[in-house]
C-alpha cells in the first residue's frame, strides 16, 4: 500500500487501516469456518499495538516499561515475546462451543464485522480528508 506521508498522523492512520484490514480478514475467516468442527473463533488485539505505534510516532515515552538489566555478557539476552510491535491474534474466549466444539457465533461475528467495516470506512474518510487539506493548500498557493 502506497502511503503519502503528509504528517505524523497520516502514518498512524495508515497503520490503523492496515490493522483494521487484518481484523476484517480474521472475522471473514471465522464466518467462513462456521461449520468447521473444532474451529476456534479468532480475533486480533491491535489497540495496544496501535497505542505503542502512536507513542513511537509522536516520541512519547512509556514510563511503565521496565527494561531488563543484562549485567554479564554470558547472560542470555532478553527476548521480546510476544513481540510488542505486532498485533496479537488470539482465540476468543467466553463463547459457548457447539456440539462439534466450534466457537464461532454468527451474531457476534456479523456485529464485529459491521463495527470493523464502519471504523475502516471512517479511517479511509479521515485519510482522504487529510490529503485534500494539503491538496487545497498547494492549489491555493499556486494561484498567488
PDB file of N, CA and C in Angstrom, residues 62-141:
ATOM      1  N   UNK A  62       7.087   5.510  27.213  1.00  0.00           N
ATOM      2  CA  UNK A  62       6.222   4.712  28.065  1.00  0.00           C
ATOM      3  C   UNK A  62       6.973   4.456  29.361  1.00  0.00           C
ATOM      4  N   UNK A  63       6.647   5.210  30.388  1.00  0.00           N
ATOM      5  CA  UNK A  63       7.391   5.125  31.642  1.00  0.00           C
ATOM      6  C   UNK A  63       7.063   3.870  32.440  1.00  0.00           C
ATOM      7  N   UNK A  64       6.039   3.121  32.040  1.00  0.00           N
ATOM      8  CA  UNK A  64       5.683   1.921  32.790  1.00  0.00           C
ATOM      9  C   UNK A  64       6.508   0.708  32.379  1.00  0.00           C
ATOM     10  N   UNK A  65       7.273   0.804  31.305  1.00  0.00           N
ATOM     11  CA  UNK A  65       8.067  -0.326  30.855  1.00  0.00           C
ATOM     12  C   UNK A  65       9.369  -0.393  31.651  1.00  0.00           C
ATOM     13  N   UNK A  66       9.659  -1.552  32.170  1.00  0.00           N
ATOM     14  CA  UNK A  66      10.864  -1.770  32.942  1.00  0.00           C
ATOM     15  C   UNK A  66      11.828  -2.585  32.097  1.00  0.00           C
ATOM     16  N   UNK A  67      12.989  -2.022  31.786  1.00  0.00           N
ATOM     17  CA  UNK A  67      13.972  -2.709  30.974  1.00  0.00           C
ATOM     18  C   UNK A  67      14.741  -3.715  31.814  1.00  0.00           C
ATOM     19  N   UNK A  68      15.053  -4.831  31.194  1.00  0.00           N
ATOM     20  CA  UNK A  68      15.803  -5.883  31.853  1.00  0.00           C
ATOM     21  C   UNK A  68      17.287  -5.537  31.809  1.00  0.00           C
ATOM     22  N   UNK A  69      17.949  -5.625  32.948  1.00  0.00           N
ATOM     23  CA  UNK A  69      19.381  -5.331  33.008  1.00  0.00           C
ATOM     24  C   UNK A  69      20.159  -6.597  32.702  1.00  0.00           C
ATOM     25  N   UNK A  70      21.124  -6.487  31.792  1.00  0.00           N
ATOM     26  CA  UNK A  70      21.998  -7.607  31.478  1.00  0.00           C
ATOM     27  C   UNK A  70      23.365  -7.261  32.055  1.00  0.00           C
ATOM     28  N   UNK A  71      23.673  -7.840  33.213  1.00  0.00           N
ATOM     29  CA  UNK A  71      24.874  -7.459  33.951  1.00  0.00           C
ATOM     30  C   UNK A  71      26.114  -8.229  33.545  1.00  0.00           C
ATOM     31  N   UNK A  72      25.947  -9.282  32.751  1.00  0.00           N
ATOM     32  CA  UNK A  72      27.091 -10.088  32.334  1.00  0.00           C
ATOM     33  C   UNK A  72      26.888 -10.492  30.879  1.00  0.00           C
ATOM     34  N   UNK A  73      27.974 -10.538  30.118  1.00  0.00           N
ATOM     35  CA  UNK A  73      27.878 -10.909  28.707  1.00  0.00           C
ATOM     36  C   UNK A  73      27.443 -12.360  28.524  1.00  0.00           C
ATOM     37  N   UNK A  74      27.618 -13.180  29.536  1.00  0.00           N
ATOM     38  CA  UNK A  74      27.236 -14.588  29.455  1.00  0.00           C
ATOM     39  C   UNK A  74      25.728 -14.789  29.636  1.00  0.00           C
ATOM     40  N   UNK A  75      25.019 -13.758  30.080  1.00  0.00           N
ATOM     41  CA  UNK A  75      23.576 -13.864  30.251  1.00  0.00           C
ATOM     42  C   UNK A  75      22.895 -13.959  28.885  1.00  0.00           C
ATOM     43  N   UNK A  76      21.813 -14.681  28.863  1.00  0.00           N
ATOM     44  CA  UNK A  76      21.027 -14.781  27.635  1.00  0.00           C
ATOM     45  C   UNK A  76      20.316 -13.444  27.440  1.00  0.00           C
ATOM     46  N   UNK A  77      20.397 -12.879  26.232  1.00  0.00           N
ATOM     47  CA  UNK A  77      19.737 -11.584  26.017  1.00  0.00           C
ATOM     48  C   UNK A  77      18.217 -11.702  26.099  1.00  0.00           C
ATOM     49  N   UNK A  78      17.584 -10.598  26.474  1.00  0.00           N
ATOM     50  CA  UNK A  78      16.139 -10.561  26.600  1.00  0.00           C
ATOM     51  C   UNK A  78      15.488 -10.762  25.232  1.00  0.00           C
ATOM     52  N   UNK A  79      14.417 -11.524  25.220  1.00  0.00           N
ATOM     53  CA  UNK A  79      13.650 -11.759  24.004  1.00  0.00           C
ATOM     54  C   UNK A  79      12.294 -11.107  24.192  1.00  0.00           C
ATOM     55  N   UNK A  80      11.902 -10.296  23.258  1.00  0.00           N
ATOM     56  CA  UNK A  80      10.607  -9.624  23.306  1.00  0.00           C
ATOM     57  C   UNK A  80       9.554 -10.603  22.797  1.00  0.00           C
ATOM     58  N   UNK A  81       8.954 -11.378  23.724  1.00  0.00           N
ATOM     59  CA  UNK A  81       7.988 -12.381  23.337  1.00  0.00           C
ATOM     60  C   UNK A  81       6.724 -12.242  24.166  1.00  0.00           C
ATOM     61  N   UNK A  82       5.566 -12.167  23.637  1.00  0.00           N
ATOM     62  CA  UNK A  82       5.346 -11.982  22.212  1.00  0.00           C
ATOM     63  C   UNK A  82       5.771 -10.595  21.786  1.00  0.00           C
ATOM     64  N   UNK A  83       6.096 -10.477  20.519  1.00  0.00           N
ATOM     65  CA  UNK A  83       6.604  -9.204  20.027  1.00  0.00           C
ATOM     66  C   UNK A  83       5.586  -8.096  20.251  1.00  0.00           C
ATOM     67  N   UNK A  84       6.050  -6.964  20.765  1.00  0.00           N
ATOM     68  CA  UNK A  84       5.149  -5.853  21.061  1.00  0.00           C
ATOM     69  C   UNK A  84       4.849  -4.995  19.850  1.00  0.00           C
ATOM     70  N   UNK A  85       5.615  -5.148  18.763  1.00  0.00           N
ATOM     71  CA  UNK A  85       5.397  -4.296  17.607  1.00  0.00           C
ATOM     72  C   UNK A  85       4.432  -4.909  16.598  1.00  0.00           C
ATOM     73  N   UNK A  86       3.835  -6.025  16.938  1.00  0.00           N
ATOM     74  CA  UNK A  86       2.889  -6.679  16.050  1.00  0.00           C
ATOM     75  C   UNK A  86       1.589  -6.932  16.797  1.00  0.00           C
ATOM     76  N   UNK A  87       0.511  -6.888  16.071  1.00  0.00           N
ATOM     77  CA  UNK A  87      -0.783  -7.188  16.674  1.00  0.00           C
ATOM     78  C   UNK A  87      -0.845  -8.666  17.024  1.00  0.00           C
ATOM     79  N   UNK A  88      -1.471  -8.972  18.122  1.00  0.00           N
ATOM     80  CA  UNK A  88      -1.550 -10.345  18.606  1.00  0.00           C
ATOM     81  C   UNK A  88      -2.901 -10.953  18.215  1.00  0.00           C
ATOM     82  N   UNK A  89      -2.836 -12.091  17.539  1.00  0.00           N
ATOM     83  CA  UNK A  89      -4.041 -12.845  17.202  1.00  0.00           C
ATOM     84  C   UNK A  89      -4.317 -13.790  18.362  1.00  0.00           C
ATOM     85  N   UNK A  90      -5.546 -13.829  18.800  1.00  0.00           N
ATOM     86  CA  UNK A  90      -5.899 -14.697  19.922  1.00  0.00           C
ATOM     87  C   UNK A  90      -7.208 -15.413  19.632  1.00  0.00           C
ATOM     88  N   UNK A  91      -7.443 -16.483  20.371  1.00  0.00           N
ATOM     89  CA  UNK A  91      -8.700 -17.213  20.276  1.00  0.00           C
ATOM     90  C   UNK A  91      -9.698 -16.551  21.207  1.00  0.00           C
ATOM     91  N   UNK A  92     -10.886 -16.291  20.715  1.00  0.00           N
ATOM     92  CA  UNK A  92     -11.909 -15.644  21.542  1.00  0.00           C
ATOM     93  C   UNK A  92     -12.412 -16.607  22.595  1.00  0.00           C
ATOM     94  N   UNK A  93     -12.375 -16.177  23.838  1.00  0.00           N
ATOM     95  CA  UNK A  93     -12.888 -16.979  24.944  1.00  0.00           C
ATOM     96  C   UNK A  93     -14.285 -16.500  25.305  1.00  0.00           C
ATOM     97  N   UNK A  94     -14.958 -17.290  26.090  1.00  0.00           N
ATOM     98  CA  UNK A  94     -16.252 -16.871  26.612  1.00  0.00           C
ATOM     99  C   UNK A  94     -17.422 -17.247  25.736  1.00  0.00           C
ATOM    100  N   UNK A  95     -17.168 -17.820  24.560  1.00  0.00           N
ATOM    101  CA  UNK A  95     -18.267 -18.232  23.707  1.00  0.00           C
ATOM    102  C   UNK A  95     -18.517 -19.717  23.924  1.00  0.00           C
ATOM    103  N   UNK A  96     -19.762 -20.064  23.982  1.00  0.00           N
ATOM    104  CA  UNK A  96     -20.117 -21.465  24.179  1.00  0.00           C
ATOM    105  C   UNK A  96     -19.814 -22.244  22.906  1.00  0.00           C
ATOM    106  N   UNK A  97     -19.094 -23.314  23.064  1.00  0.00           N
ATOM    107  CA  UNK A  97     -18.814 -24.193  21.931  1.00  0.00           C
ATOM    108  C   UNK A  97     -20.050 -25.036  21.653  1.00  0.00           C
ATOM    109  N   UNK A  98     -20.272 -25.273  20.379  1.00  0.00           N
ATOM    110  CA  UNK A  98     -21.393 -26.133  19.999  1.00  0.00           C
ATOM    111  C   UNK A  98     -20.985 -27.592  20.204  1.00  0.00           C
ATOM    112  N   UNK A  99     -21.841 -28.495  19.832  1.00  0.00           N
ATOM    113  CA  UNK A  99     -21.547 -29.921  19.984  1.00  0.00           C
ATOM    114  C   UNK A  99     -20.310 -30.346  19.207  1.00  0.00           C
ATOM    115  N   UNK A 100     -20.017 -29.660  18.093  1.00  0.00           N
ATOM    116  CA  UNK A 100     -18.833 -30.001  17.303  1.00  0.00           C
ATOM    117  C   UNK A 100     -17.596 -29.211  17.751  1.00  0.00           C
ATOM    118  N   UNK A 101     -17.675 -28.531  18.911  1.00  0.00           N
ATOM    119  CA  UNK A 101     -16.575 -27.768  19.526  1.00  0.00           C
ATOM    120  C   UNK A 101     -16.197 -26.527  18.736  1.00  0.00           C
ATOM    121  N   UNK A 102     -17.048 -26.081  17.834  1.00  0.00           N
ATOM    122  CA  UNK A 102     -16.822 -24.848  17.085  1.00  0.00           C
ATOM    123  C   UNK A 102     -17.319 -23.685  17.941  1.00  0.00           C
ATOM    124  N   UNK A 103     -16.514 -22.611  18.059  1.00  0.00           N
ATOM    125  CA  UNK A 103     -16.886 -21.477  18.912  1.00  0.00           C
ATOM    126  C   UNK A 103     -17.344 -20.249  18.132  1.00  0.00           C
ATOM    127  N   UNK A 104     -17.572 -20.380  16.833  1.00  0.00           N
ATOM    128  CA  UNK A 104     -17.996 -19.239  16.019  1.00  0.00           C
ATOM    129  C   UNK A 104     -19.473 -18.968  16.262  1.00  0.00           C
ATOM    130  N   UNK A 105     -19.778 -17.735  16.659  1.00  0.00           N
ATOM    131  CA  UNK A 105     -21.157 -17.286  16.852  1.00  0.00           C
ATOM    132  C   UNK A 105     -21.459 -16.278  15.748  1.00  0.00           C
ATOM    133  N   UNK A 106     -22.376 -16.610  14.863  1.00  0.00           N
ATOM    134  CA  UNK A 106     -22.663 -15.780  13.693  1.00  0.00           C
ATOM    135  C   UNK A 106     -23.121 -14.379  14.086  1.00  0.00           C
ATOM    136  N   UNK A 107     -23.912 -14.248  15.135  1.00  0.00           N
ATOM    137  CA  UNK A 107     -24.374 -12.929  15.573  1.00  0.00           C
ATOM    138  C   UNK A 107     -23.200 -12.049  15.993  1.00  0.00           C
ATOM    139  N   UNK A 108     -22.293 -12.603  16.763  1.00  0.00           N
ATOM    140  CA  UNK A 108     -21.131 -11.835  17.216  1.00  0.00           C
ATOM    141  C   UNK A 108     -20.231 -11.482  16.040  1.00  0.00           C
ATOM    142  N   UNK A 109     -20.008 -12.433  15.145  1.00  0.00           N
ATOM    143  CA  UNK A 109     -19.110 -12.197  14.010  1.00  0.00           C
ATOM    144  C   UNK A 109     -19.658 -11.121  13.075  1.00  0.00           C
ATOM    145  N   UNK A 110     -20.959 -11.173  12.790  1.00  0.00           N
ATOM    146  CA  UNK A 110     -21.527 -10.161  11.895  1.00  0.00           C
ATOM    147  C   UNK A 110     -21.538  -8.787  12.554  1.00  0.00           C
ATOM    148  N   UNK A 111     -21.770  -8.751  13.861  1.00  0.00           N
ATOM    149  CA  UNK A 111     -21.708  -7.466  14.579  1.00  0.00           C
ATOM    150  C   UNK A 111     -20.302  -6.891  14.545  1.00  0.00           C
ATOM    151  N   UNK A 112     -19.298  -7.736  14.833  1.00  0.00           N
ATOM    152  CA  UNK A 112     -17.907  -7.275  14.810  1.00  0.00           C
ATOM    153  C   UNK A 112     -17.482  -6.880  13.401  1.00  0.00           C
ATOM    154  N   UNK A 113     -17.949  -7.602  12.389  1.00  0.00           N
ATOM    155  CA  UNK A 113     -17.635  -7.273  11.002  1.00  0.00           C
ATOM    156  C   UNK A 113     -18.209  -5.911  10.630  1.00  0.00           C
ATOM    157  N   UNK A 114     -19.430  -5.660  11.068  1.00  0.00           N
ATOM    158  CA  UNK A 114     -20.071  -4.377  10.791  1.00  0.00           C
ATOM    159  C   UNK A 114     -19.349  -3.230  11.492  1.00  0.00           C
ATOM    160  N   UNK A 115     -19.006  -3.416  12.770  1.00  0.00           N
ATOM    161  CA  UNK A 115     -18.278  -2.375  13.504  1.00  0.00           C
ATOM    162  C   UNK A 115     -16.920  -2.109  12.868  1.00  0.00           C
ATOM    163  N   UNK A 116     -16.236  -3.174  12.480  1.00  0.00           N
ATOM    164  CA  UNK A 116     -14.910  -3.020  11.896  1.00  0.00           C
ATOM    165  C   UNK A 116     -14.975  -2.318  10.543  1.00  0.00           C
ATOM    166  N   UNK A 117     -15.952  -2.660   9.713  1.00  0.00           N
ATOM    167  CA  UNK A 117     -16.050  -2.012   8.405  1.00  0.00           C
ATOM    168  C   UNK A 117     -16.428  -0.539   8.554  1.00  0.00           C
ATOM    169  N   UNK A 118     -17.219  -0.210   9.566  1.00  0.00           N
ATOM    170  CA  UNK A 118     -17.539   1.195   9.835  1.00  0.00           C
ATOM    171  C   UNK A 118     -16.285   1.962  10.241  1.00  0.00           C
ATOM    172  N   UNK A 119     -15.475   1.369  11.108  1.00  0.00           N
ATOM    173  CA  UNK A 119     -14.218   2.023  11.518  1.00  0.00           C
ATOM    174  C   UNK A 119     -13.250   2.144  10.354  1.00  0.00           C
ATOM    175  N   UNK A 120     -13.188   1.133   9.501  1.00  0.00           N
ATOM    176  CA  UNK A 120     -12.322   1.181   8.335  1.00  0.00           C
ATOM    177  C   UNK A 120     -12.760   2.286   7.381  1.00  0.00           C
ATOM    178  N   UNK A 121     -14.050   2.425   7.204  1.00  0.00           N
ATOM    179  CA  UNK A 121     -14.589   3.492   6.357  1.00  0.00           C
ATOM    180  C   UNK A 121     -14.286   4.870   6.951  1.00  0.00           C
ATOM    181  N   UNK A 122     -14.421   4.998   8.269  1.00  0.00           N
ATOM    182  CA  UNK A 122     -14.126   6.278   8.926  1.00  0.00           C
ATOM    183  C   UNK A 122     -12.640   6.630   8.788  1.00  0.00           C
ATOM    184  N   UNK A 123     -11.770   5.644   8.936  1.00  0.00           N
ATOM    185  CA  UNK A 123     -10.338   5.892   8.770  1.00  0.00           C
ATOM    186  C   UNK A 123     -10.015   6.292   7.339  1.00  0.00           C
ATOM    187  N   UNK A 124     -10.662   5.645   6.373  1.00  0.00           N
ATOM    188  CA  UNK A 124     -10.444   5.991   4.967  1.00  0.00           C
ATOM    189  C   UNK A 124     -10.892   7.420   4.691  1.00  0.00           C
ATOM    190  N   UNK A 125     -12.045   7.802   5.232  1.00  0.00           N
ATOM    191  CA  UNK A 125     -12.527   9.178   5.047  1.00  0.00           C
ATOM    192  C   UNK A 125     -11.591  10.188   5.704  1.00  0.00           C
ATOM    193  N   UNK A 126     -11.092   9.870   6.887  1.00  0.00           N
ATOM    194  CA  UNK A 126     -10.152  10.778   7.561  1.00  0.00           C
ATOM    195  C   UNK A 126      -8.875  10.928   6.763  1.00  0.00           C
ATOM    196  N   UNK A 127      -8.392   9.830   6.197  1.00  0.00           N
ATOM    197  CA  UNK A 127      -7.165   9.877   5.404  1.00  0.00           C
ATOM    198  C   UNK A 127      -7.368  10.695   4.142  1.00  0.00           C
ATOM    199  N   UNK A 128      -8.507  10.513   3.496  1.00  0.00           N
ATOM    200  CA  UNK A 128      -8.804  11.288   2.276  1.00  0.00           C
ATOM    201  C   UNK A 128      -8.976  12.775   2.596  1.00  0.00           C
ATOM    202  N   UNK A 129      -9.668  13.081   3.680  1.00  0.00           N
ATOM    203  CA  UNK A 129      -9.872  14.471   4.075  1.00  0.00           C
ATOM    204  C   UNK A 129      -8.552  15.137   4.407  1.00  0.00           C
ATOM    205  N   UNK A 130      -7.691  14.393   5.087  1.00  0.00           N
ATOM    206  CA  UNK A 130      -6.368  14.914   5.448  1.00  0.00           C
ATOM    207  C   UNK A 130      -5.572  15.242   4.182  1.00  0.00           C
ATOM    208  N   UNK A 131      -5.647  14.367   3.193  1.00  0.00           N
ATOM    209  CA  UNK A 131      -4.945  14.607   1.928  1.00  0.00           C
ATOM    210  C   UNK A 131      -5.530  15.782   1.158  1.00  0.00           C
ATOM    211  N   UNK A 132      -6.851  15.955   1.217  1.00  0.00           N
ATOM    212  CA  UNK A 132      -7.468  17.060   0.477  1.00  0.00           C
ATOM    213  C   UNK A 132      -7.108  18.415   1.083  1.00  0.00           C
ATOM    214  N   UNK A 133      -6.851  18.450   2.374  1.00  0.00           N
ATOM    215  CA  UNK A 133      -6.415  19.703   3.001  1.00  0.00           C
ATOM    216  C   UNK A 133      -5.089  20.140   2.402  1.00  0.00           C
ATOM    217  N   UNK A 134      -4.153  19.216   2.297  1.00  0.00           N
ATOM    218  CA  UNK A 134      -2.850  19.544   1.724  1.00  0.00           C
ATOM    219  C   UNK A 134      -2.962  19.871   0.242  1.00  0.00           C
ATOM    220  N   UNK A 135      -3.829  19.181  -0.479  1.00  0.00           N
ATOM    221  CA  UNK A 135      -4.035  19.451  -1.899  1.00  0.00           C
ATOM    222  C   UNK A 135      -4.587  20.864  -2.092  1.00  0.00           C
ATOM    223  N   UNK A 136      -5.530  21.265  -1.250  1.00  0.00           N
ATOM    224  CA  UNK A 136      -6.100  22.612  -1.344  1.00  0.00           C
ATOM    225  C   UNK A 136      -5.055  23.682  -1.035  1.00  0.00           C
ATOM    226  N   UNK A 137      -4.200  23.422  -0.075  1.00  0.00           N
ATOM    227  CA  UNK A 137      -3.142  24.389   0.253  1.00  0.00           C
ATOM    228  C   UNK A 137      -2.191  24.552  -0.931  1.00  0.00           C
ATOM    229  N   UNK A 138      -1.832  23.449  -1.553  1.00  0.00           N
ATOM    230  CA  UNK A 138      -0.918  23.523  -2.708  1.00  0.00           C
ATOM    231  C   UNK A 138      -1.570  24.231  -3.870  1.00  0.00           C
ATOM    232  N   UNK A 139      -2.841  23.922  -4.153  1.00  0.00           N
ATOM    233  CA  UNK A 139      -3.544  24.578  -5.256  1.00  0.00           C
ATOM    234  C   UNK A 139      -3.722  26.077  -4.979  1.00  0.00           C
ATOM    235  N   UNK A 140      -4.039  26.418  -3.741  1.00  0.00           N
ATOM    236  CA  UNK A 140      -4.246  27.835  -3.396  1.00  0.00           C
ATOM    237  C   UNK A 140      -2.943  28.620  -3.477  1.00  0.00           C
ATOM    238  N   UNK A 141      -1.846  28.010  -3.065  1.00  0.00           N
ATOM    239  CA  UNK A 141      -0.571  28.726  -3.112  1.00  0.00           C
ATOM    240  C   UNK A 141      -0.100  28.912  -4.547  1.00  0.00           C
TER     241      UNK A 141
END
